[in-house]
mmCIF file of C-alpha atoms and ligand atoms in Angstrom:
data_model
loop_
_atom_site.group_PDB
_atom_site.id
_atom_site.type_symbol
_atom_site.label_atom_id
_atom_site.label_comp_id
_atom_site.label_asym_id
_atom_site.label_seq_id
_atom_site.Cartn_x
_atom_site.Cartn_y
_atom_site.Cartn_z
ATOM 1 C CA UNK A 9 26.097 22.620 15.296
ATOM 2 C CA UNK A 10 28.572 24.320 12.880
ATOM 3 C CA UNK A 11 30.542 21.051 12.875
ATOM 4 C CA UNK A 12 27.467 19.143 11.814
ATOM 5 C CA UNK A 13 26.744 21.598 8.998
ATOM 6 C CA UNK A 14 30.378 21.375 7.847
ATOM 7 C CA UNK A 15 30.174 17.582 7.836
ATOM 8 C CA UNK A 16 26.968 17.657 5.839
ATOM 9 C CA UNK A 17 28.506 20.052 3.325
ATOM 10 C CA UNK A 18 31.631 17.878 3.002
ATOM 11 C CA UNK A 19 29.458 14.782 2.482
ATOM 12 C CA UNK A 20 27.401 16.587 -0.152
ATOM 13 C CA UNK A 21 30.567 17.735 -1.909
ATOM 14 C CA UNK A 22 32.059 14.228 -1.868
ATOM 15 C CA UNK A 23 28.863 12.741 -3.225
ATOM 16 C CA UNK A 24 28.844 15.363 -5.964
ATOM 17 C CA UNK A 25 32.317 14.342 -7.131
ATOM 18 C CA UNK A 26 31.213 10.771 -7.753
ATOM 19 C CA UNK A 27 28.604 10.909 -10.483
ATOM 20 C CA UNK A 28 28.381 7.108 -10.939
ATOM 21 C CA UNK A 29 28.195 4.945 -7.855
ATOM 22 C CA UNK A 30 28.135 1.172 -7.507
ATOM 23 C CA UNK A 31 29.502 -1.735 -5.477
ATOM 24 C CA UNK A 32 33.230 -2.464 -5.361
ATOM 25 C CA UNK A 33 33.391 -6.239 -4.934
ATOM 26 C CA UNK A 34 30.658 -8.867 -4.984
ATOM 27 C CA UNK A 35 31.136 -12.612 -4.536
ATOM 28 C CA UNK A 36 28.589 -15.175 -5.692
ATOM 29 C CA UNK A 37 28.340 -18.937 -5.982
ATOM 30 C CA UNK A 38 28.160 -21.041 -9.135
ATOM 31 C CA UNK A 39 24.703 -21.002 -10.692
ATOM 32 C CA UNK A 40 23.644 -17.818 -8.903
ATOM 33 C CA UNK A 41 21.740 -14.987 -10.496
ATOM 34 C CA UNK A 42 23.124 -11.617 -9.466
ATOM 35 C CA UNK A 43 21.777 -8.105 -9.671
ATOM 36 C CA UNK A 44 24.163 -5.174 -9.492
ATOM 37 C CA UNK A 45 22.658 -1.706 -8.978
ATOM 38 C CA UNK A 46 24.463 1.371 -10.172
ATOM 39 C CA UNK A 47 23.373 4.903 -9.322
ATOM 40 C CA UNK A 48 24.044 7.898 -11.551
ATOM 41 C CA UNK A 49 23.574 11.652 -11.335
ATOM 42 C CA UNK A 50 20.486 13.298 -12.803
ATOM 43 C CA UNK A 51 22.387 14.809 -15.752
ATOM 44 C CA UNK A 52 22.932 11.246 -17.025
ATOM 45 C CA UNK A 53 19.238 10.305 -16.942
ATOM 46 C CA UNK A 54 18.805 10.188 -20.715
ATOM 47 C CA UNK A 55 22.246 8.794 -21.531
ATOM 48 C CA UNK A 56 22.903 5.244 -22.689
ATOM 49 C CA UNK A 57 24.198 3.014 -19.876
ATOM 50 C CA UNK A 58 26.195 -0.141 -20.499
ATOM 51 C CA UNK A 59 28.034 -2.950 -18.777
ATOM 52 C CA UNK A 60 31.628 -3.328 -19.861
ATOM 53 C CA UNK A 61 33.936 -6.248 -19.033
ATOM 54 C CA UNK A 62 37.655 -5.885 -18.353
ATOM 55 C CA UNK A 63 39.945 -4.339 -15.773
ATOM 56 C CA UNK A 64 41.348 -1.496 -17.864
ATOM 57 C CA UNK A 65 39.326 1.521 -18.827
ATOM 58 C CA UNK A 66 39.243 1.911 -22.583
ATOM 59 C CA UNK A 67 39.911 -1.732 -23.393
ATOM 60 C CA UNK A 68 36.832 -3.283 -21.811
ATOM 61 C CA UNK A 69 34.280 -5.160 -23.906
ATOM 62 C CA UNK A 70 30.632 -4.245 -24.179
ATOM 63 C CA UNK A 71 28.430 -6.808 -22.458
ATOM 64 C CA UNK A 72 25.030 -5.174 -22.611
ATOM 65 C CA UNK A 73 23.609 -1.695 -23.321
ATOM 66 C CA UNK A 74 20.328 0.055 -22.496
ATOM 67 C CA UNK A 75 19.783 0.760 -26.210
ATOM 68 C CA UNK A 76 20.158 -2.908 -27.151
ATOM 69 C CA UNK A 77 18.188 -6.056 -26.448
ATOM 70 C CA UNK A 78 18.845 -8.213 -23.399
ATOM 71 C CA UNK A 79 20.692 -11.475 -23.969
ATOM 72 C CA UNK A 80 20.019 -14.855 -22.340
ATOM 73 C CA UNK A 81 22.704 -14.313 -19.731
ATOM 74 C CA UNK A 82 22.578 -10.566 -19.171
ATOM 75 C CA UNK A 83 19.841 -8.018 -18.856
ATOM 76 C CA UNK A 84 19.791 -4.325 -18.037
ATOM 77 C CA UNK A 85 17.078 -2.079 -16.656
ATOM 78 C CA UNK A 86 17.223 1.656 -16.130
ATOM 79 C CA UNK A 87 15.003 3.168 -13.432
ATOM 80 C CA UNK A 88 15.193 6.818 -14.462
ATOM 81 C CA UNK A 89 13.085 8.081 -11.543
ATOM 82 C CA UNK A 90 15.471 6.516 -9.000
ATOM 83 C CA UNK A 91 18.486 7.082 -11.298
ATOM 84 C CA UNK A 92 19.560 3.471 -10.879
ATOM 85 C CA UNK A 93 20.585 1.140 -13.653
ATOM 86 C CA UNK A 94 20.541 -2.543 -12.695
ATOM 87 C CA UNK A 95 22.580 -5.255 -14.405
ATOM 88 C CA UNK A 96 21.394 -8.846 -14.075
ATOM 89 C CA UNK A 97 23.796 -11.765 -14.541
ATOM 90 C CA UNK A 98 22.178 -15.188 -14.844
ATOM 91 C CA UNK A 99 23.608 -18.628 -14.080
ATOM 92 C CA UNK A 100 27.037 -17.376 -13.129
ATOM 93 C CA UNK A 101 30.027 -19.670 -13.697
ATOM 94 C CA UNK A 102 33.678 -19.534 -12.623
ATOM 95 C CA UNK A 103 34.590 -18.060 -15.989
ATOM 96 C CA UNK A 104 32.393 -15.024 -15.351
ATOM 97 C CA UNK A 105 34.648 -13.808 -12.552
ATOM 98 C CA UNK A 106 36.199 -10.548 -13.711
ATOM 99 C CA UNK A 107 36.163 -6.790 -13.361
ATOM 100 C CA UNK A 108 33.230 -4.942 -14.890
ATOM 101 C CA UNK A 109 32.308 -1.329 -15.435
ATOM 102 C CA UNK A 110 29.005 0.405 -14.968
ATOM 103 C CA UNK A 111 29.404 3.010 -17.692
ATOM 104 C CA UNK A 112 27.527 6.030 -18.977
ATOM 105 C CA UNK A 113 27.939 6.858 -22.627
ATOM 106 C CA UNK A 114 28.870 10.457 -23.381
ATOM 107 C CA UNK A 115 28.647 11.204 -27.082
ATOM 108 C CA UNK A 116 30.846 14.263 -27.017
ATOM 109 C CA UNK A 117 33.628 13.120 -24.749
ATOM 110 C CA UNK A 118 35.000 10.451 -22.469
ATOM 111 C CA UNK A 119 32.443 8.040 -21.016
ATOM 112 C CA UNK A 120 31.913 8.101 -17.262
ATOM 113 C CA UNK A 121 31.831 4.964 -15.142
ATOM 114 C CA UNK A 122 32.676 2.990 -12.044
ATOM 115 C CA UNK A 123 34.389 -0.385 -11.834
ATOM 116 C CA UNK A 124 33.431 -3.357 -9.674
ATOM 117 C CA UNK A 125 34.827 -6.828 -9.195
ATOM 118 C CA UNK A 126 32.848 -10.045 -9.484
ATOM 119 C CA UNK A 127 34.076 -13.226 -7.832
ATOM 120 C CA UNK A 128 32.472 -16.634 -8.384
ATOM 121 C CA UNK A 129 32.925 -19.394 -5.833
ATOM 122 C CA UNK A 130 31.850 -23.005 -5.530
ATOM 123 C CA UNK A 131 28.556 -23.726 -3.815
ATOM 124 C CA UNK A 132 28.638 -22.767 -0.157
ATOM 125 C CA UNK A 133 32.078 -21.174 -0.474
ATOM 126 C CA UNK A 134 31.102 -17.514 -0.686
ATOM 127 C CA UNK A 135 32.243 -15.379 2.224
ATOM 128 C CA UNK A 136 29.108 -13.250 2.028
ATOM 129 C CA UNK A 137 25.870 -14.565 0.627
ATOM 130 C CA UNK A 138 22.111 -14.060 0.652
ATOM 131 C CA UNK A 139 19.459 -16.519 -0.432
ATOM 132 C CA UNK A 140 17.540 -13.789 -2.202
ATOM 133 C CA UNK A 141 18.514 -10.285 -3.238
ATOM 134 C CA UNK A 142 14.851 -9.310 -3.179
ATOM 135 C CA UNK A 143 13.061 -8.748 0.142
ATOM 136 C CA UNK A 144 9.491 -7.555 0.599
ATOM 137 C CA UNK A 145 7.952 -6.010 3.704
ATOM 138 C CA UNK A 146 4.707 -4.285 4.613
ATOM 139 C CA UNK A 147 4.303 -0.635 5.570
ATOM 140 C CA UNK A 148 4.763 -0.169 9.321
ATOM 141 C CA UNK A 149 5.909 -3.745 9.649
ATOM 142 C CA UNK A 150 9.348 -5.277 10.022
ATOM 143 C CA UNK A 151 11.490 -7.455 7.820
ATOM 144 C CA UNK A 152 14.580 -9.529 8.625
ATOM 145 C CA UNK A 153 17.354 -10.134 6.118
ATOM 146 C CA UNK A 154 19.628 -13.113 6.823
ATOM 147 C CA UNK A 155 23.122 -12.693 5.446
ATOM 148 C CA UNK A 156 25.451 -15.689 5.582
ATOM 149 C CA UNK A 157 29.128 -15.030 6.129
ATOM 150 C CA UNK A 158 32.271 -17.007 6.902
ATOM 151 C CA UNK A 159 35.245 -15.649 8.740
ATOM 152 C CA UNK A 160 35.523 -12.886 11.260
ATOM 153 C CA UNK A 161 35.296 -9.152 11.043
ATOM 154 C CA UNK A 162 32.891 -6.264 11.200
ATOM 155 C CA UNK A 163 29.585 -6.732 9.492
ATOM 156 C CA UNK A 164 27.579 -3.723 8.406
ATOM 157 C CA UNK A 165 24.257 -3.011 6.817
ATOM 158 C CA UNK A 166 24.309 -0.014 4.482
ATOM 159 C CA UNK A 167 21.891 2.019 2.498
ATOM 160 C CA UNK A 168 22.931 2.320 -1.121
ATOM 161 C CA UNK A 169 24.186 5.880 -0.613
ATOM 162 C CA UNK A 170 26.672 4.613 1.994
ATOM 163 C CA UNK A 171 24.797 5.198 5.269
ATOM 164 C CA UNK A 172 25.877 2.190 7.324
ATOM 165 C CA UNK A 173 24.647 0.565 10.524
ATOM 166 C CA UNK A 174 27.189 -1.266 12.706
ATOM 167 C CA UNK A 175 24.896 -2.372 15.486
ATOM 168 C CA UNK A 176 21.618 -0.470 15.704
ATOM 169 C CA UNK A 177 20.388 2.771 14.191
ATOM 170 C CA UNK A 178 17.988 4.497 11.891
ATOM 171 C CA UNK A 179 17.865 4.239 8.122
ATOM 172 C CA UNK A 180 15.330 6.851 7.035
ATOM 173 C CA UNK A 181 12.152 6.064 8.994
ATOM 174 C CA UNK A 182 13.091 2.490 9.810
ATOM 175 C CA UNK A 183 14.751 1.292 12.994
ATOM 176 C CA UNK A 184 17.512 -1.191 12.259
ATOM 177 C CA UNK A 185 18.842 -3.836 14.637
ATOM 178 C CA UNK A 186 21.458 -6.458 13.882
ATOM 179 C CA UNK A 187 21.871 -9.853 15.510
ATOM 180 C CA UNK A 188 24.936 -12.066 15.207
ATOM 181 C CA UNK A 189 24.069 -14.557 17.948
ATOM 182 C CA UNK A 190 23.764 -17.360 15.402
ATOM 183 C CA UNK A 191 27.301 -18.128 14.130
ATOM 184 C CA UNK A 192 27.732 -17.384 10.442
ATOM 185 C CA UNK A 193 24.456 -15.490 10.213
ATOM 186 C CA UNK A 194 24.214 -11.711 10.218
ATOM 187 C CA UNK A 195 20.517 -10.996 10.802
ATOM 188 C CA UNK A 196 19.354 -7.478 10.001
ATOM 189 C CA UNK A 197 15.875 -6.466 11.175
ATOM 190 C CA UNK A 198 14.337 -3.301 9.802
ATOM 191 C CA UNK A 199 11.145 -2.262 11.599
ATOM 192 C CA UNK A 200 8.609 0.500 11.016
ATOM 193 C CA UNK A 201 9.044 0.287 7.256
ATOM 194 C CA UNK A 202 7.961 3.315 5.236
ATOM 195 C CA UNK A 203 8.044 4.510 1.642
ATOM 196 C CA UNK A 204 11.523 5.965 2.112
ATOM 197 C CA UNK A 205 12.931 2.526 2.908
ATOM 198 C CA UNK A 206 12.232 1.152 -0.554
ATOM 199 C CA UNK A 207 15.470 0.727 -2.425
ATOM 200 C CA UNK A 208 18.847 -0.919 -2.570
ATOM 201 C CA UNK A 209 20.950 -1.797 0.461
ATOM 202 C CA UNK A 210 24.041 -3.895 0.913
ATOM 203 C CA UNK A 211 25.679 -6.018 3.504
ATOM 204 C CA UNK A 212 29.365 -5.243 3.977
ATOM 205 C CA UNK A 213 31.906 -7.763 5.263
ATOM 206 C CA UNK A 214 35.677 -8.087 4.652
ATOM 207 C CA UNK A 215 35.559 -5.717 1.697
ATOM 208 C CA UNK A 216 32.751 -7.676 0.052
ATOM 209 C CA UNK A 217 29.309 -6.272 -0.613
ATOM 210 C CA UNK A 218 26.037 -8.037 -1.232
ATOM 211 C CA UNK A 219 23.293 -5.835 -2.661
ATOM 212 C CA UNK A 220 19.727 -6.468 -1.475
ATOM 213 C CA UNK A 221 16.633 -4.716 -2.781
ATOM 214 C CA UNK A 222 13.914 -3.957 -0.234
ATOM 215 C CA UNK A 223 10.407 -3.425 -1.491
ATOM 216 C CA UNK A 224 7.690 -2.158 0.859
ATOM 217 C CA UNK A 225 4.045 -2.733 -0.044
ATOM 218 C CA UNK A 226 0.602 -2.347 1.468
ATOM 219 C CA UNK A 227 -0.464 -5.327 3.540
ATOM 220 C CA UNK A 228 -3.218 -7.090 1.572
ATOM 221 C CA UNK A 229 -6.519 -6.408 3.351
ATOM 222 C CA UNK A 230 -7.889 -9.862 2.449
ATOM 223 C CA UNK A 231 -5.512 -11.636 4.833
ATOM 224 C CA UNK A 232 -6.965 -9.984 7.942
ATOM 225 C CA UNK A 233 -10.467 -11.050 6.888
ATOM 226 C CA UNK A 234 -9.197 -14.567 6.234
ATOM 227 C CA UNK A 235 -7.411 -14.852 9.578
ATOM 228 C CA UNK A 236 -10.356 -13.773 11.720
ATOM 229 C CA UNK A 237 -12.302 -17.097 11.457
ATOM 230 C CA UNK A 238 -9.027 -19.005 11.862
ATOM 231 C CA UNK A 239 -8.456 -17.157 15.110
ATOM 232 C CA UNK A 240 -11.734 -18.304 16.688
ATOM 233 C CA UNK A 241 -11.189 -21.920 15.678
ATOM 234 C CA UNK A 242 -7.556 -21.924 16.752
ATOM 235 C CA UNK A 243 -8.337 -20.703 20.260
ATOM 236 C CA UNK A 244 -10.760 -23.569 20.826
ATOM 237 C CA UNK A 245 -8.347 -26.110 19.357
ATOM 238 C CA UNK A 246 -5.501 -27.662 21.297
ATOM 239 C CA UNK A 247 -2.431 -25.449 21.462
ATOM 240 C CA UNK A 248 0.258 -28.090 21.250
ATOM 241 C CA UNK A 249 2.176 -26.453 18.404
ATOM 242 C CA UNK A 250 4.159 -23.612 19.892
ATOM 243 C CA UNK A 251 4.911 -21.911 16.569
ATOM 244 C CA UNK A 252 1.212 -21.775 15.670
ATOM 245 C CA UNK A 253 0.520 -20.325 19.119
ATOM 246 C CA UNK A 254 2.881 -17.439 18.486
ATOM 247 C CA UNK A 255 1.340 -16.751 15.090
ATOM 248 C CA UNK A 256 -2.130 -16.889 16.653
ATOM 249 C CA UNK A 257 -0.965 -14.531 19.384
ATOM 250 C CA UNK A 258 0.327 -12.235 16.684
ATOM 251 C CA UNK A 259 -3.040 -12.392 14.933
ATOM 252 C CA UNK A 260 -4.825 -11.683 18.205
ATOM 253 C CA UNK A 261 -2.612 -8.666 18.796
ATOM 254 C CA UNK A 262 -3.314 -7.484 15.230
ATOM 255 C CA UNK A 263 -7.071 -7.825 15.811
ATOM 256 C CA UNK A 264 -6.800 -6.030 19.165
ATOM 257 C CA UNK A 265 -4.758 -3.284 17.551
ATOM 258 C CA UNK A 266 -7.328 -2.907 14.769
ATOM 259 C CA UNK A 267 -10.157 -2.794 17.308
ATOM 260 C CA UNK A 268 -8.275 -0.215 19.368
ATOM 261 C CA UNK A 269 -7.754 1.939 16.278
ATOM 262 C CA UNK A 270 -11.450 1.727 15.343
ATOM 263 C CA UNK A 271 -12.537 2.444 18.916
ATOM 264 C CA UNK A 272 -10.080 5.289 19.224
ATOM 265 C CA UNK A 273 -11.325 6.860 15.992
ATOM 266 C CA UNK A 274 -14.941 6.529 17.152
ATOM 267 C CA UNK A 275 -14.188 8.196 20.492
ATOM 268 C CA UNK A 276 -12.379 10.966 18.687
ATOM 269 C CA UNK A 277 -15.286 11.524 16.260
ATOM 270 C CA UNK A 278 -17.830 11.610 19.121
ATOM 271 C CA UNK A 279 -15.682 13.984 21.161
ATOM 272 C CA UNK A 280 -15.110 16.222 18.144
ATOM 273 C CA UNK A 281 -18.835 16.377 17.317
ATOM 274 C CA UNK A 282 -19.664 17.151 20.953
ATOM 275 C CA UNK A 283 -17.244 20.041 20.914
ATOM 276 C CA UNK A 284 -18.661 21.299 17.614
ATOM 277 C CA UNK A 285 -22.271 20.984 18.897
ATOM 278 C CA UNK A 286 -21.414 22.821 22.112
ATOM 279 C CA UNK A 287 -19.689 25.580 20.171
ATOM 280 C CA UNK A 288 -22.558 25.925 17.710
ATOM 281 C CA UNK A 289 -25.083 26.043 20.534
ATOM 282 C CA UNK A 290 -23.104 28.700 22.359
ATOM 283 C CA UNK A 291 -22.584 30.664 19.181
ATOM 284 C CA UNK A 292 -26.273 30.698 18.154
ATOM 285 C CA UNK A 293 -27.302 31.581 21.718
ATOM 286 C CA UNK A 294 -24.896 34.476 21.676
ATOM 287 C CA UNK A 295 -26.172 35.812 18.352
ATOM 288 C CA UNK A 296 -29.751 35.458 19.557
ATOM 289 C CA UNK A 297 -28.842 37.499 22.592
ATOM 290 C CA UNK A 298 -27.274 40.069 20.365
ATOM 291 C CA UNK A 299 -30.401 40.265 18.252
ATOM 292 C CA UNK A 300 -32.708 40.443 21.224
ATOM 293 C CA UNK A 301 -30.682 42.958 23.217
ATOM 294 C CA UNK A 302 -32.221 46.194 21.870
ATOM 295 C CA UNK A 303 -35.689 45.100 23.002
ATOM 296 C CA UNK A 304 -34.544 43.776 26.332
ATOM 297 C CA UNK A 305 -32.332 46.682 27.238
ATOM 298 C CA UNK A 306 -33.718 49.724 28.934
ATOM 299 C CA UNK A 307 -32.522 51.903 26.119
ATOM 300 C CA UNK A 308 -34.925 52.240 23.261
ATOM 301 C CA UNK A 309 -33.869 53.174 19.763
ATOM 302 C CA UNK A 310 -35.068 56.474 18.384
ATOM 303 C CA UNK A 311 -34.844 56.946 14.677
ATOM 304 C CA UNK A 312 -34.399 60.554 13.922
ATOM 305 C CA UNK A 313 -33.203 62.963 11.266
ATOM 306 C CA UNK A 314 -35.199 61.602 8.409
ATOM 307 C CA UNK A 315 -34.434 64.196 5.826
ATOM 308 C CA UNK A 316 -36.569 64.848 2.838
ATOM 309 C CA UNK A 317 -35.310 67.799 0.912
ATOM 310 C CA UNK A 318 -36.134 69.060 -2.559
ATOM 311 C CA UNK A 319 -32.894 70.942 -3.050
ATOM 312 C CA UNK A 320 -29.571 69.400 -2.161
ATOM 313 C CA UNK A 321 -27.835 72.774 -1.738
ATOM 314 C CA UNK A 322 -30.179 73.821 0.992
ATOM 315 C CA UNK A 323 -29.765 70.689 3.083
ATOM 316 C CA UNK A 324 -26.344 69.265 3.811
ATOM 317 C CA UNK A 325 -27.679 65.944 5.062
ATOM 318 C CA UNK A 326 -29.028 64.871 1.667
ATOM 319 C CA UNK A 327 -27.035 63.405 -1.167
ATOM 320 C CA UNK A 328 -27.414 64.643 -4.730
ATOM 321 C CA UNK A 329 -29.118 61.512 -6.049
ATOM 322 C CA UNK A 330 -30.992 60.294 -3.025
ATOM 323 C CA UNK A 331 -34.138 61.765 -1.710
ATOM 324 C CA UNK A 332 -34.197 60.066 1.665
ATOM 325 C CA UNK A 333 -31.347 59.545 4.027
ATOM 326 C CA UNK A 334 -31.596 57.666 7.282
ATOM 327 C CA UNK A 335 -28.937 58.596 9.720
ATOM 328 C CA UNK A 336 -28.017 58.880 13.372
ATOM 329 C CA UNK A 337 -29.606 55.805 14.876
ATOM 330 C CA UNK A 338 -29.146 56.435 18.550
ATOM 331 C CA UNK A 339 -30.233 55.013 21.859
ATOM 332 C CA UNK A 340 -31.611 57.404 24.376
ATOM 333 C CA UNK A 341 -32.584 56.708 27.972
ATOM 334 C CA UNK A 342 -36.105 55.588 28.697
ATOM 335 C CA UNK A 343 -37.383 58.704 30.361
ATOM 336 C CA UNK A 344 -36.187 61.242 27.812
ATOM 337 C CA UNK A 345 -37.023 61.135 24.192
ATOM 338 C CA UNK A 346 -35.394 64.055 22.554
ATOM 339 C CA UNK A 347 -36.480 65.730 19.450
ATOM 340 C CA UNK A 348 -34.160 67.095 16.892
ATOM 341 C CA UNK A 349 -33.919 70.732 16.147
ATOM 342 C CA UNK A 350 -34.257 71.344 12.473
ATOM 343 C CA UNK A 351 -35.911 73.691 10.102
ATOM 344 C CA UNK A 352 -39.591 72.984 9.812
ATOM 345 C CA UNK A 353 -39.761 73.165 5.999
ATOM 346 C CA UNK A 354 -36.758 70.885 5.368
ATOM 347 C CA UNK A 355 -37.313 67.997 7.702
ATOM 348 C CA UNK A 356 -39.937 65.396 8.240
ATOM 349 C CA UNK A 357 -39.181 63.457 11.330
ATOM 350 C CA UNK A 358 -40.673 60.693 13.344
ATOM 351 C CA UNK A 359 -39.992 59.221 16.727
ATOM 352 C CA UNK A 360 -40.402 55.676 17.940
ATOM 353 C CA UNK A 361 -41.888 56.060 21.333
ATOM 354 C CA UNK A 362 -40.521 53.930 24.145
ATOM 355 C CA UNK A 363 -42.604 51.012 25.208
HETATM 356 C C1 NAG B 24 19.254 -12.735 18.443
HETATM 357 O O1 NAG B 24 18.767 -13.931 17.865
HETATM 358 C C2 NAG B 24 18.658 -14.999 18.780
HETATM 359 C C3 NAG B 24 18.303 -16.253 17.990
HETATM 360 O O2 NAG B 24 17.344 -15.994 17.001
HETATM 361 C C4 NAG B 24 17.642 -14.650 19.833
HETATM 362 O O3 NAG B 24 17.526 -15.702 20.772
HETATM 363 C C5 NAG B 24 18.080 -13.388 20.544
HETATM 364 O O4 NAG B 24 17.109 -12.971 21.472
HETATM 365 C C6 NAG B 24 18.329 -12.268 19.546
HETATM 366 N N1 NAG B 24 18.913 -11.128 20.238
HETATM 367 C C7 NAG B 24 18.389 -9.901 20.143
HETATM 368 C C8 NAG B 24 19.114 -8.834 20.900
HETATM 369 O O5 NAG B 24 17.400 -9.654 19.499
#
């Protein structure tokens, strides 16, 4: 346990040192559009961010800035809530291959930044490639990202902060499995998607990274309504197409799941209301018993010591401002009804006789 805490503290400290964080090397193919995310610390939220081209710090050329308009080729967007600035390169050509900087402008000092390398290859020649850098999944559902690679070596799937999965594991709420059974394809399946899974990831292979953004949305409710009639027709139709069978089976399982959820909720509601009814019934019965008990019990209440005194000093049982004070409500056994000894002139008393 202390080891774990130490590790966490070391990780936190290391993360704190790096206030701008981005990829190190990305390879694309001619004509590709590429998005490069770059994370920054919260104290840079309101600073100007810019993309700078050139290997050497200090002699790089501005490409695009958050306080200037996008160009045809480059655009920049700053998500201040996620603290991620994203650079978009369109229609990349061989001549675009270079080193670039994700920089933060600091008015009163040296700018902060992180450098990354961009390689551009001919079509089909990239060592690590994805068809789309944008993947969408539904909450609770799963999504598979297919990453093409060429060559051999470890392939990893990483969250933007550097949490990597070699084989299987958790990334936030999602369960991640990888499959390399198809040569040249690194398939990453993330299941049980939740809000915390929205964000940037990257595939890592031979020192190359490929950023992929995962968006998780609500499943549109209209599709389930639309698929229900299709289900009834499909089951009566011939089932020659195996792929349609699996999708129909999936739909059936979705419908069954939905029905189970509805049924389960109903049972719960009924059970809950039964418990509440039973409790209420018991409770009211109990209070009725409590109310009835003086009459039913053998003891009968006798109200005594009804004081009526003209002068407060003479009678200690009367308050200054009140004329009548009811006190000492007591239960006496049936056979004996006692009277209270008091001075005749001070006290007027009455007795409820037992029934
Ligand atoms: C990996 O993918 C192949 C082909 O899609 C599939 O046959 C196999 O069952 C998968 N393996 C695992 C462990 O999911």
